[in-house]
mmCIF file of C-alpha atoms in Angstrom:
data_model
loop_
_atom_site.group_PDB
_atom_site.id
_atom_site.type_symbol
_atom_site.label_atom_id
_atom_site.label_comp_id
_atom_site.label_asym_id
_atom_site.label_seq_id
_atom_site.Cartn_x
_atom_site.Cartn_y
_atom_site.Cartn_z
ATOM 1 C CA MET P 1 135.115 -33.313 164.474
ATOM 2 C CA ASN P 2 135.854 -35.731 161.666
ATOM 3 C CA ASN P 3 135.397 -34.294 158.154
ATOM 4 C CA GLN P 4 134.136 -37.597 156.751
ATOM 5 C CA ILE P 5 130.473 -37.876 155.864
ATOM 6 C CA HIS P 6 128.643 -40.504 157.847
ATOM 7 C CA LEU P 7 127.320 -43.526 155.993
ATOM 8 C CA SER P 8 123.737 -42.644 156.932
ATOM 9 C CA ALA P 9 124.132 -39.175 155.386
ATOM 10 C CA LEU P 10 125.495 -40.682 152.161
ATOM 11 C CA ILE P 11 122.578 -43.108 151.958
ATOM 12 C CA LYS P 12 120.101 -40.271 152.543
ATOM 13 C CA GLN P 13 121.773 -38.195 149.809
ATOM 14 C CA LEU P 14 121.651 -41.163 147.455
ATOM 15 C CA ASN P 15 117.958 -41.733 148.187
ATOM 16 C CA THR P 16 117.169 -38.060 147.636
ATOM 17 C CA SER P 17 119.054 -38.063 144.329
ATOM 18 C CA ILE P 18 117.241 -41.197 143.137
ATOM 19 C CA GLU P 19 113.856 -39.710 144.049
ATOM 20 C CA LYS P 20 114.706 -36.460 142.240
ATOM 21 C CA GLN P 21 115.703 -38.414 139.115
ATOM 22 C CA LEU P 22 112.520 -40.479 139.250
ATOM 23 C CA ASP P 23 110.365 -37.389 139.836
ATOM 24 C CA LYS P 24 112.045 -35.699 136.849
ATOM 25 C CA GLN P 25 111.311 -38.711 134.644
ATOM 26 C CA LEU P 26 107.714 -38.916 135.884
ATOM 27 C CA GLU P 27 107.321 -35.210 135.134
ATOM 28 C CA SER P 28 108.529 -35.795 131.569
ATOM 29 C CA HIS P 29 105.746 -38.398 131.177
ATOM 30 C CA GLN P 30 103.263 -35.871 132.598
ATOM 31 C CA THR P 31 101.799 -38.395 135.053
ATOM 32 C CA GLY P 32 100.972 -35.818 137.707
ATOM 33 C CA TYR P 33 102.304 -38.179 140.391
ATOM 34 C CA THR P 34 105.357 -38.097 142.636
ATOM 35 C CA SER P 35 107.723 -41.045 142.955
ATOM 36 C CA ALA P 36 106.200 -41.931 146.349
ATOM 37 C CA GLN P 37 102.705 -41.911 144.866
ATOM 38 C CA VAL P 38 103.844 -44.090 141.958
ATOM 39 C CA GLN P 39 105.383 -46.555 144.411
ATOM 40 C CA VAL P 40 101.995 -46.939 146.118
ATOM 41 C CA ILE P 41 100.177 -47.240 142.787
ATOM 42 C CA ALA P 42 102.722 -49.800 141.543
ATOM 43 C CA TYR P 43 102.402 -51.853 144.720
ATOM 44 C CA LEU P 44 98.594 -51.854 144.546
ATOM 45 C CA PHE P 45 98.734 -52.661 140.830
ATOM 46 C CA GLU P 46 101.096 -55.595 141.367
ATOM 47 C CA HIS P 47 98.994 -56.923 144.273
ATOM 48 C CA GLN P 48 95.483 -56.518 142.889
ATOM 49 C CA ASP P 49 94.726 -60.108 143.859
ATOM 50 C CA LYS P 50 95.294 -59.311 147.561
ATOM 51 C CA VAL P 51 93.458 -57.211 150.105
ATOM 52 C CA ILE P 52 95.783 -54.327 150.957
ATOM 53 C CA TYR P 53 95.132 -52.061 153.904
ATOM 54 C CA GLN P 54 96.689 -48.675 154.446
ATOM 55 C CA LYS P 55 98.620 -50.020 157.449
ATOM 56 C CA ASP P 56 100.177 -52.694 155.183
ATOM 57 C CA LEU P 57 101.860 -49.949 153.168
ATOM 58 C CA GLU P 58 103.609 -48.691 156.298
ATOM 59 C CA HIS P 59 105.404 -52.020 156.611
ATOM 60 C CA VAL P 60 105.991 -52.641 152.899
ATOM 61 C CA MET P 61 107.371 -49.174 152.191
ATOM 62 C CA ASN P 62 108.954 -48.760 155.626
ATOM 63 C CA LEU P 63 107.319 -45.349 156.057
ATOM 64 C CA SER P 64 105.516 -43.789 159.004
ATOM 65 C CA ARG P 65 101.738 -43.737 159.337
ATOM 66 C CA PRO P 66 101.527 -39.944 158.795
ATOM 67 C CA THR P 67 103.643 -40.204 155.628
ATOM 68 C CA ILE P 68 101.484 -43.006 154.204
ATOM 69 C CA ASN P 69 98.337 -41.103 155.223
ATOM 70 C CA GLY P 70 99.548 -38.046 153.303
ATOM 71 C CA ILE P 71 100.420 -40.038 150.181
ATOM 72 C CA VAL P 72 97.085 -41.880 150.249
ATOM 73 C CA LYS P 73 95.145 -38.670 150.913
ATOM 74 C CA ARG P 74 96.676 -37.041 147.826
ATOM 75 C CA LEU P 75 96.014 -40.152 145.723
ATOM 76 C CA ILE P 76 92.373 -40.120 146.830
ATOM 77 C CA ALA P 77 92.107 -36.411 145.942
ATOM 78 C CA LYS P 78 93.433 -37.248 142.460
ATOM 79 C CA GLY P 79 90.895 -40.065 142.115
ATOM 80 C CA ALA P 80 93.669 -42.652 141.804
ATOM 81 C CA VAL P 81 92.685 -44.828 144.757
ATOM 82 C CA LYS P 82 89.614 -45.573 146.814
ATOM 83 C CA LEU P 83 89.310 -46.506 150.462
ATOM 84 C CA ILE P 84 86.870 -49.225 151.416
ATOM 85 C CA PRO P 85 86.136 -49.559 155.157
ATOM 86 C CA ASN P 86 86.599 -53.023 156.621
ATOM 87 C CA PRO P 87 83.133 -54.181 157.797
ATOM 88 C CA ASN P 88 84.738 -55.858 160.843
ATOM 89 C CA ASP P 89 86.920 -52.893 161.823
ATOM 90 C CA ARG P 90 85.897 -49.403 160.675
ATOM 91 C CA ARG P 91 89.368 -48.042 161.499
ATOM 92 C CA SER P 92 90.934 -50.368 158.940
ATOM 93 C CA LYS P 93 90.527 -49.345 155.300
ATOM 94 C CA GLN P 94 91.278 -51.358 152.188
ATOM 95 C CA LEU P 95 92.999 -49.552 149.329
ATOM 96 C CA ILE P 96 92.042 -50.235 145.733
ATOM 97 C CA LEU P 97 93.035 -48.549 142.508
ATOM 98 C CA SER P 98 90.404 -46.745 140.479
ATOM 99 C CA ASP P 99 89.642 -48.311 137.105
ATOM 100 C CA THR P 100 91.237 -45.339 135.340
ATOM 101 C CA THR P 101 94.424 -45.695 137.383
ATOM 102 C CA LYS P 102 94.587 -49.427 136.660
ATOM 103 C CA GLU P 103 94.346 -48.692 132.937
ATOM 104 C CA GLU P 104 96.989 -45.949 133.158
ATOM 105 C CA ALA P 105 99.303 -48.166 135.212
ATOM 106 C CA GLN P 106 98.969 -50.952 132.668
ATOM 107 C CA LYS P 107 99.585 -48.532 129.802
ATOM 108 C CA HIS P 108 102.660 -46.909 131.392
ATOM 109 C CA GLN P 109 104.137 -49.938 133.177
ATOM 110 C CA LYS P 110 106.918 -50.443 130.614
ATOM 111 C CA GLU P 111 107.845 -46.733 130.689
ATOM 112 C CA PHE P 112 108.102 -46.806 134.472
ATOM 113 C CA GLU P 113 110.229 -49.968 134.410
ATOM 114 C CA ASN P 114 112.499 -48.349 131.797
ATOM 115 C CA ASP P 115 112.830 -45.257 133.996
ATOM 116 C CA ILE P 116 113.897 -47.426 136.934
ATOM 117 C CA ARG P 117 116.406 -49.326 134.769
ATOM 118 C CA THR P 118 117.830 -46.045 133.452
ATOM 119 C CA ILE P 119 118.316 -44.698 136.966
ATOM 120 C CA GLU P 120 119.853 -47.977 138.158
ATOM 121 C CA LYS P 121 122.254 -48.026 135.180
ATOM 122 C CA LYS P 122 123.322 -44.493 136.047
ATOM 123 C CA LEU P 123 123.661 -45.457 139.711
ATOM 124 C CA THR P 124 125.806 -48.515 139.030
ATOM 125 C CA ALA P 125 127.863 -47.160 136.114
ATOM 126 C CA GLY P 126 131.417 -48.424 136.374
ATOM 127 C CA LEU P 127 130.477 -51.375 138.607
ATOM 128 C CA SER P 128 130.740 -54.968 137.436
ATOM 129 C CA THR P 129 127.757 -57.319 137.571
ATOM 130 C CA ASN P 130 129.351 -58.993 140.579
ATOM 131 C CA GLU P 131 129.840 -55.643 142.337
ATOM 132 C CA VAL P 132 126.188 -54.744 141.737
ATOM 133 C CA LYS P 133 125.121 -58.091 143.257
ATOM 134 C CA LYS P 134 127.335 -57.438 146.273
ATOM 135 C CA PHE P 135 125.989 -53.873 146.558
ATOM 136 C CA LYS P 136 122.406 -55.198 146.642
ATOM 137 C CA TYR P 137 123.415 -57.844 149.154
ATOM 138 C CA TYR P 138 125.031 -55.255 151.432
ATOM 139 C CA LEU P 139 122.063 -52.877 151.155
ATOM 140 C CA ASN P 140 119.641 -55.687 152.073
ATOM 141 C CA HIS P 141 121.918 -56.765 154.909
ATOM 142 C CA CYS P 142 122.018 -53.195 156.260
ATOM 143 C CA LEU P 143 118.224 -52.880 155.992
ATOM 144 C CA ASN P 144 117.765 -56.116 157.912
ATOM 145 C CA ASN P 145 120.209 -54.918 160.579
ATOM 146 C CA ILE P 146 118.235 -51.699 161.082
ATOM 147 C CA LYS P 147 114.890 -53.489 161.365
#
């Protein structure tokens, strides 16, 4: 067997490392949320003008229904989001942020963006601007190939 690590394993390791870094930074801000939960909150915050259903998050975040259900369930338990049943389809539920969560997201938005920038700077240290652009291009290309 070849001793080289497969590309998919490297990408998984990279993703895990990024999530750990983000979780560590979130912990330092004492948010009480995981990186996955913050991604959902950030998406809902940035799309407040749209009706977002739980199933939409599956496509946007490219996660399975059970994973999204678990994240949403924990956010509901924390009082961060509310589910509003669709009057035309009871199985479909709209997600909205609680007023408190909206205020907190607004208040901490710059901190979160700085955390992301810090992680990305660490990730791309030693790469030129052009190499970073190419890296993003290749990652997007690979994602599109997999879909």
